[in-house]
Amino acid sequence: MRNFYLRPVLLIVLLFCLKTVSVYGQTDASIPKVVEKNGRHALLVDGKPFLILGGQAHNSSGWPGMLPQLWRAVEEMHANTLEVPIYWEQIEPQAGKFDFSLIDTLLTQARDHNARLVLLWFATWKNGSNHYMPEWMKRDAAKYPNVTGKNGQPKDSPSPHAKATLEADVKAFSAVMRYLKQADKPHTVIMVQVENEAGTWDSVRDYSVSAQKLFEGEVPAELLKPGVLKALNVPPTSGGSWQKVFGDRADEYFHAWSVARFIGQVAAAGKAEYPLPMYTNAALRDPLTNPPATNYESGGPTDNVIPIWKVAAPALDLVAPDIYLSGSERVLKVIELYDRPDNTLFVPEAGLIPNNAKYLYEVLAHGGIGFSPFGIDGNKQKHSAPETADRLAPYAQEYAMAAPMMRELAQWSFEGKIKAVVEREDHGKQTIDLGAWQSVISFGTASAGNIKANPQPTGKAMIVQLDANKFIITGTQCHITFQPAGKNAGRAWQYLKVEEGSFENGTFKPLRILNGDETDWGGPSLGAEPSVLQITLVTR
Ligand code: DGJ
């Protein structure tokens, strides 16, 4: 009788345990993972939200002889994570013979430098081509074919329909992840990028005979679900050929599905060995004008085909935008488009220009898990220190500010407590709504009530709302003031306290209280380097 009552309870406990076991078959509380709550995300490292303050190596800088300059750059910029390629051509120089010495070197050196790694699997795709395939594959185009263009000519891009290529990639990536699992017990590697900017330039899809046959066949049932069709702006349909269902987007959607299915299988095989968070990155399209796929790299996870990638490659935790667009309107739109309840925002690459450092703030405001400029090293065997230091300075100063409070920033971002503004090209004032307060941010160098415009739109401000009247604020090249709003509207107010300081072991440590000239012109000014303020407001 007792057993009869116990059984349902045991079943519930068992089901609960099963739910916490990854579908990829491993439970390890400390393994890095991406979690979601109420449509917001966090990357857990050692069990707590982690913010990637990253830097990515140049493409050919992951070789042991090049690593000293990479570590120098990581240190100079106060980065906590190095994104570094691992090369299929180096790891499997002969079919089935693997060399993991590069991974060993990276692990040892990263630990020596107290840094984490994001490994970039440069394999079947690198910027739409197959240039990182091992030589034995490059020499055998019949077995590992390229995409065929509309005119019947091969393009410089691997076909996602090539079974032998998929099998070879699955085998090699599985070997990498199997090796990593036993070589990296401390979880120095926190995430793996599967391929790099996959897709095809110069052809919207593969027009080979076998691909054409698939194209003329039925659209897979997974894509016909009402939610997926709605997300793609396609009217409900019971099915049909790609052309029939997707009209003038059919070629691109077919290629996106094919590339995503391929990469999804590679990622799933790797996760079956060792389920680290995995993602793939996108060469973006213009996010404002819905251009045809002939204008960009077709098949990759561009904003318009994210719903296809989600269905075709569920083993990927996220798809990520590489930000090389210019203009704040475009960049802010991209950040908005990749922050979705079903997609964690992560910027694995951004052009290493001073103007881009400000987007770290927007990423945090969107609950993102990290940011990384591309090409942090000098990309030469020997380089002079000042060259690197100058290029890295705009990022180094932000990372130096953020590093001591990295865990707090990650947690606040996960909880949706961060708001941010970045200076636009018109240098205009911006506001942040904080419930009973509105913050007004003017960009420039402030002195005795006058604001001198910034030469470049590099100003930014981030506000963390700790409670109704208390905020942590950081930023550069701006002046901040507040206005009572909401239930405070119309009331007199003043600063109860404006403290300047820094975070140490999870606690704000004030260096001084700002008052008098430092706050009397409506509020504090933030200079060329970010400072951290704790501000408490009061109504009177
Ligand atoms: C984006 C790619 O993902 C990087 O590997 C690199 O090629 C940059 N473009 C350009 O330098």
mmCIF file of C-alpha atoms in Angstrom, residues 76-227:
data_model
loop_
_atom_site.group_PDB
_atom_site.id
_atom_site.type_symbol
_atom_site.label_atom_id
_atom_site.label_comp_id
_atom_site.label_asym_id
_atom_site.label_seq_id
_atom_site.Cartn_x
_atom_site.Cartn_y
_atom_site.Cartn_z
ATOM 1 C CA GLU A 76 46.545 45.258 -22.301
ATOM 2 C CA MET A 77 42.820 45.316 -22.871
ATOM 3 C CA HIS A 78 41.865 43.698 -19.521
ATOM 4 C CA ALA A 79 39.894 41.046 -21.414
ATOM 5 C CA ASN A 80 38.721 37.985 -19.507
ATOM 6 C CA THR A 81 38.204 35.809 -22.597
ATOM 7 C CA LEU A 82 40.222 35.142 -25.743
ATOM 8 C CA GLU A 83 38.343 34.026 -28.834
ATOM 9 C CA VAL A 84 40.793 32.021 -30.884
ATOM 10 C CA PRO A 85 40.493 29.804 -33.972
ATOM 11 C CA ILE A 86 41.370 26.135 -34.034
ATOM 12 C CA TYR A 87 42.072 24.980 -37.557
ATOM 13 C CA TRP A 88 40.757 21.781 -39.121
ATOM 14 C CA GLU A 89 43.730 21.699 -41.539
ATOM 15 C CA GLN A 90 46.094 21.703 -38.531
ATOM 16 C CA ILE A 91 44.112 19.323 -36.308
ATOM 17 C CA GLU A 92 43.555 16.587 -38.918
ATOM 18 C CA PRO A 93 46.481 16.859 -41.338
ATOM 19 C CA GLN A 94 45.829 13.306 -42.537
ATOM 20 C CA ALA A 95 42.411 11.693 -42.635
ATOM 21 C CA GLY A 96 41.651 10.246 -39.207
ATOM 22 C CA LYS A 97 45.000 11.324 -37.660
ATOM 23 C CA PHE A 98 44.412 14.033 -35.081
ATOM 24 C CA ASP A 99 46.847 16.458 -33.520
ATOM 25 C CA PHE A 100 45.510 18.260 -30.464
ATOM 26 C CA SER A 101 48.760 19.947 -29.469
ATOM 27 C CA LEU A 102 47.352 23.373 -30.345
ATOM 28 C CA ILE A 103 44.436 22.838 -27.974
ATOM 29 C CA ASP A 104 46.836 21.756 -25.209
ATOM 30 C CA THR A 105 48.975 24.858 -25.710
ATOM 31 C CA LEU A 106 45.958 27.151 -25.675
ATOM 32 C CA LEU A 107 44.577 25.574 -22.509
ATOM 33 C CA THR A 108 47.868 25.811 -20.625
ATOM 34 C CA GLN A 109 48.560 29.379 -21.656
ATOM 35 C CA ALA A 110 45.006 30.584 -21.017
ATOM 36 C CA ARG A 111 45.186 29.181 -17.484
ATOM 37 C CA ASP A 112 48.576 30.858 -16.965
ATOM 38 C CA HIS A 113 46.981 34.140 -18.011
ATOM 39 C CA ASN A 114 43.858 33.613 -15.931
ATOM 40 C CA ALA A 115 41.716 33.907 -19.061
ATOM 41 C CA ARG A 116 38.884 31.845 -20.514
ATOM 42 C CA LEU A 117 38.671 30.687 -24.114
ATOM 43 C CA VAL A 118 36.031 30.628 -26.809
ATOM 44 C CA LEU A 119 37.323 28.224 -29.473
ATOM 45 C CA LEU A 120 36.362 28.948 -33.085
ATOM 46 C CA TRP A 121 36.076 25.768 -35.162
ATOM 47 C CA PHE A 122 37.345 26.912 -38.565
ATOM 48 C CA ALA A 123 36.240 23.891 -40.576
ATOM 49 C CA THR A 124 33.813 23.351 -43.474
ATOM 50 C CA TRP A 125 32.949 27.052 -43.596
ATOM 51 C CA LYS A 126 35.153 30.070 -42.990
ATOM 52 C CA ASN A 127 33.593 33.248 -44.401
ATOM 53 C CA GLY A 128 31.547 31.184 -46.842
ATOM 54 C CA SER A 129 34.523 29.258 -48.252
ATOM 55 C CA ASN A 130 36.188 25.969 -47.380
ATOM 56 C CA HIS A 131 39.754 27.225 -47.072
ATOM 57 C CA TYR A 132 40.364 25.541 -43.697
ATOM 58 C CA MET A 133 39.521 22.046 -44.928
ATOM 59 C CA PRO A 134 42.558 19.780 -44.656
ATOM 60 C CA GLU A 135 44.628 19.358 -47.806
ATOM 61 C CA TRP A 136 43.417 15.789 -48.349
ATOM 62 C CA MET A 137 39.907 17.203 -48.708
ATOM 63 C CA LYS A 138 40.894 20.199 -50.818
ATOM 64 C CA ARG A 139 42.464 17.799 -53.321
ATOM 65 C CA ASP A 140 39.265 15.776 -53.691
ATOM 66 C CA ALA A 141 36.599 18.104 -55.062
ATOM 67 C CA ALA A 142 34.534 15.184 -56.356
ATOM 68 C CA LYS A 143 34.078 13.779 -52.853
ATOM 69 C CA TYR A 144 33.923 17.140 -51.051
ATOM 70 C CA PRO A 145 32.242 19.340 -53.666
ATOM 71 C CA ASN A 146 31.655 23.054 -53.848
ATOM 72 C CA VAL A 147 28.357 24.791 -54.406
ATOM 73 C CA THR A 148 27.375 24.899 -58.074
ATOM 74 C CA GLY A 149 26.325 28.358 -59.260
ATOM 75 C CA LYS A 150 23.255 29.143 -61.356
ATOM 76 C CA ASN A 151 25.425 29.021 -64.489
ATOM 77 C CA GLY A 152 26.680 25.527 -63.635
ATOM 78 C CA GLN A 153 30.129 26.729 -62.530
ATOM 79 C CA PRO A 154 31.512 25.739 -59.117
ATOM 80 C CA LYS A 155 31.669 28.554 -56.541
ATOM 81 C CA ASP A 156 34.310 29.036 -53.838
ATOM 82 C CA SER A 157 31.991 27.607 -51.162
ATOM 83 C CA PRO A 158 31.380 24.093 -49.823
ATOM 84 C CA SER A 159 28.111 22.398 -50.707
ATOM 85 C CA PRO A 160 25.943 21.791 -47.636
ATOM 86 C CA HIS A 161 24.537 18.763 -49.459
ATOM 87 C CA ALA A 162 27.844 16.864 -49.555
ATOM 88 C CA LYS A 163 27.418 13.831 -47.297
ATOM 89 C CA ALA A 164 31.127 13.031 -47.188
ATOM 90 C CA THR A 165 31.968 16.578 -46.062
ATOM 91 C CA LEU A 166 29.358 16.398 -43.311
ATOM 92 C CA GLU A 167 30.640 13.012 -42.148
ATOM 93 C CA ALA A 168 34.228 14.248 -42.090
ATOM 94 C CA ASP A 169 33.326 17.407 -40.157
ATOM 95 C CA VAL A 170 31.178 15.469 -37.681
ATOM 96 C CA LYS A 171 34.047 13.042 -37.115
ATOM 97 C CA ALA A 172 36.667 15.751 -36.622
ATOM 98 C CA PHE A 173 34.527 18.009 -34.424
ATOM 99 C CA SER A 174 33.457 15.047 -32.287
ATOM 100 C CA ALA A 175 37.123 14.173 -31.807
ATOM 101 C CA VAL A 176 37.870 17.767 -30.769
ATOM 102 C CA MET A 177 35.048 17.850 -28.209
ATOM 103 C CA ARG A 178 35.932 14.375 -26.899
ATOM 104 C CA TYR A 179 39.493 15.517 -26.401
ATOM 105 C CA LEU A 180 38.436 18.769 -24.781
ATOM 106 C CA LYS A 181 36.208 16.998 -22.287
ATOM 107 C CA GLN A 182 39.109 15.122 -20.760
ATOM 108 C CA ALA A 183 41.728 17.878 -21.220
ATOM 109 C CA ASP A 184 39.703 20.731 -19.775
ATOM 110 C CA LYS A 185 38.326 19.731 -16.400
ATOM 111 C CA PRO A 186 38.583 23.356 -15.081
ATOM 112 C CA HIS A 187 36.367 24.578 -17.972
ATOM 113 C CA THR A 188 38.835 27.054 -19.369
ATOM 114 C CA VAL A 189 36.869 26.802 -22.630
ATOM 115 C CA ILE A 190 33.450 28.319 -21.992
ATOM 116 C CA MET A 191 31.924 28.232 -25.456
ATOM 117 C CA VAL A 192 32.633 26.896 -28.950
ATOM 118 C CA GLN A 193 31.836 28.577 -32.253
ATOM 119 C CA VAL A 194 30.890 25.970 -34.867
ATOM 120 C CA GLU A 195 32.248 27.101 -38.276
ATOM 121 C CA ASN A 196 32.716 30.773 -39.119
ATOM 122 C CA GLU A 197 30.331 32.970 -41.070
ATOM 123 C CA ALA A 198 28.812 30.012 -42.910
ATOM 124 C CA GLY A 199 26.890 30.479 -46.139
ATOM 125 C CA THR A 200 27.815 31.385 -49.688
ATOM 126 C CA TRP A 201 28.918 34.561 -51.385
ATOM 127 C CA ASP A 202 28.219 34.899 -55.078
ATOM 128 C CA SER A 203 25.426 32.318 -55.286
ATOM 129 C CA VAL A 204 22.181 32.312 -53.373
ATOM 130 C CA ARG A 205 22.156 28.521 -53.182
ATOM 131 C CA ASP A 206 23.582 25.316 -54.561
ATOM 132 C CA TYR A 207 22.235 24.630 -58.086
ATOM 133 C CA SER A 208 23.879 21.200 -58.447
ATOM 134 C CA VAL A 209 21.693 18.408 -59.824
ATOM 135 C CA SER A 210 21.230 16.803 -56.391
ATOM 136 C CA ALA A 211 20.478 20.140 -54.682
ATOM 137 C CA GLN A 212 18.007 21.047 -57.433
ATOM 138 C CA LYS A 213 16.140 17.792 -56.806
ATOM 139 C CA LEU A 214 15.788 18.666 -53.138
ATOM 140 C CA PHE A 215 14.740 22.200 -54.030
ATOM 141 C CA GLU A 216 11.948 20.862 -56.226
ATOM 142 C CA GLY A 217 10.806 18.508 -53.444
ATOM 143 C CA GLU A 218 8.556 19.225 -50.480
ATOM 144 C CA VAL A 219 9.426 21.815 -47.852
ATOM 145 C CA PRO A 220 10.153 19.873 -44.607
ATOM 146 C CA ALA A 221 7.217 19.678 -42.182
ATOM 147 C CA GLU A 222 9.187 21.443 -39.398
ATOM 148 C CA LEU A 223 9.168 24.642 -41.461
ATOM 149 C CA LEU A 224 5.447 24.469 -42.148
ATOM 150 C CA LYS A 225 4.431 24.866 -38.509
ATOM 151 C CA PRO A 226 2.208 27.971 -38.174
ATOM 152 C CA GLY A 227 4.606 29.677 -35.717
#
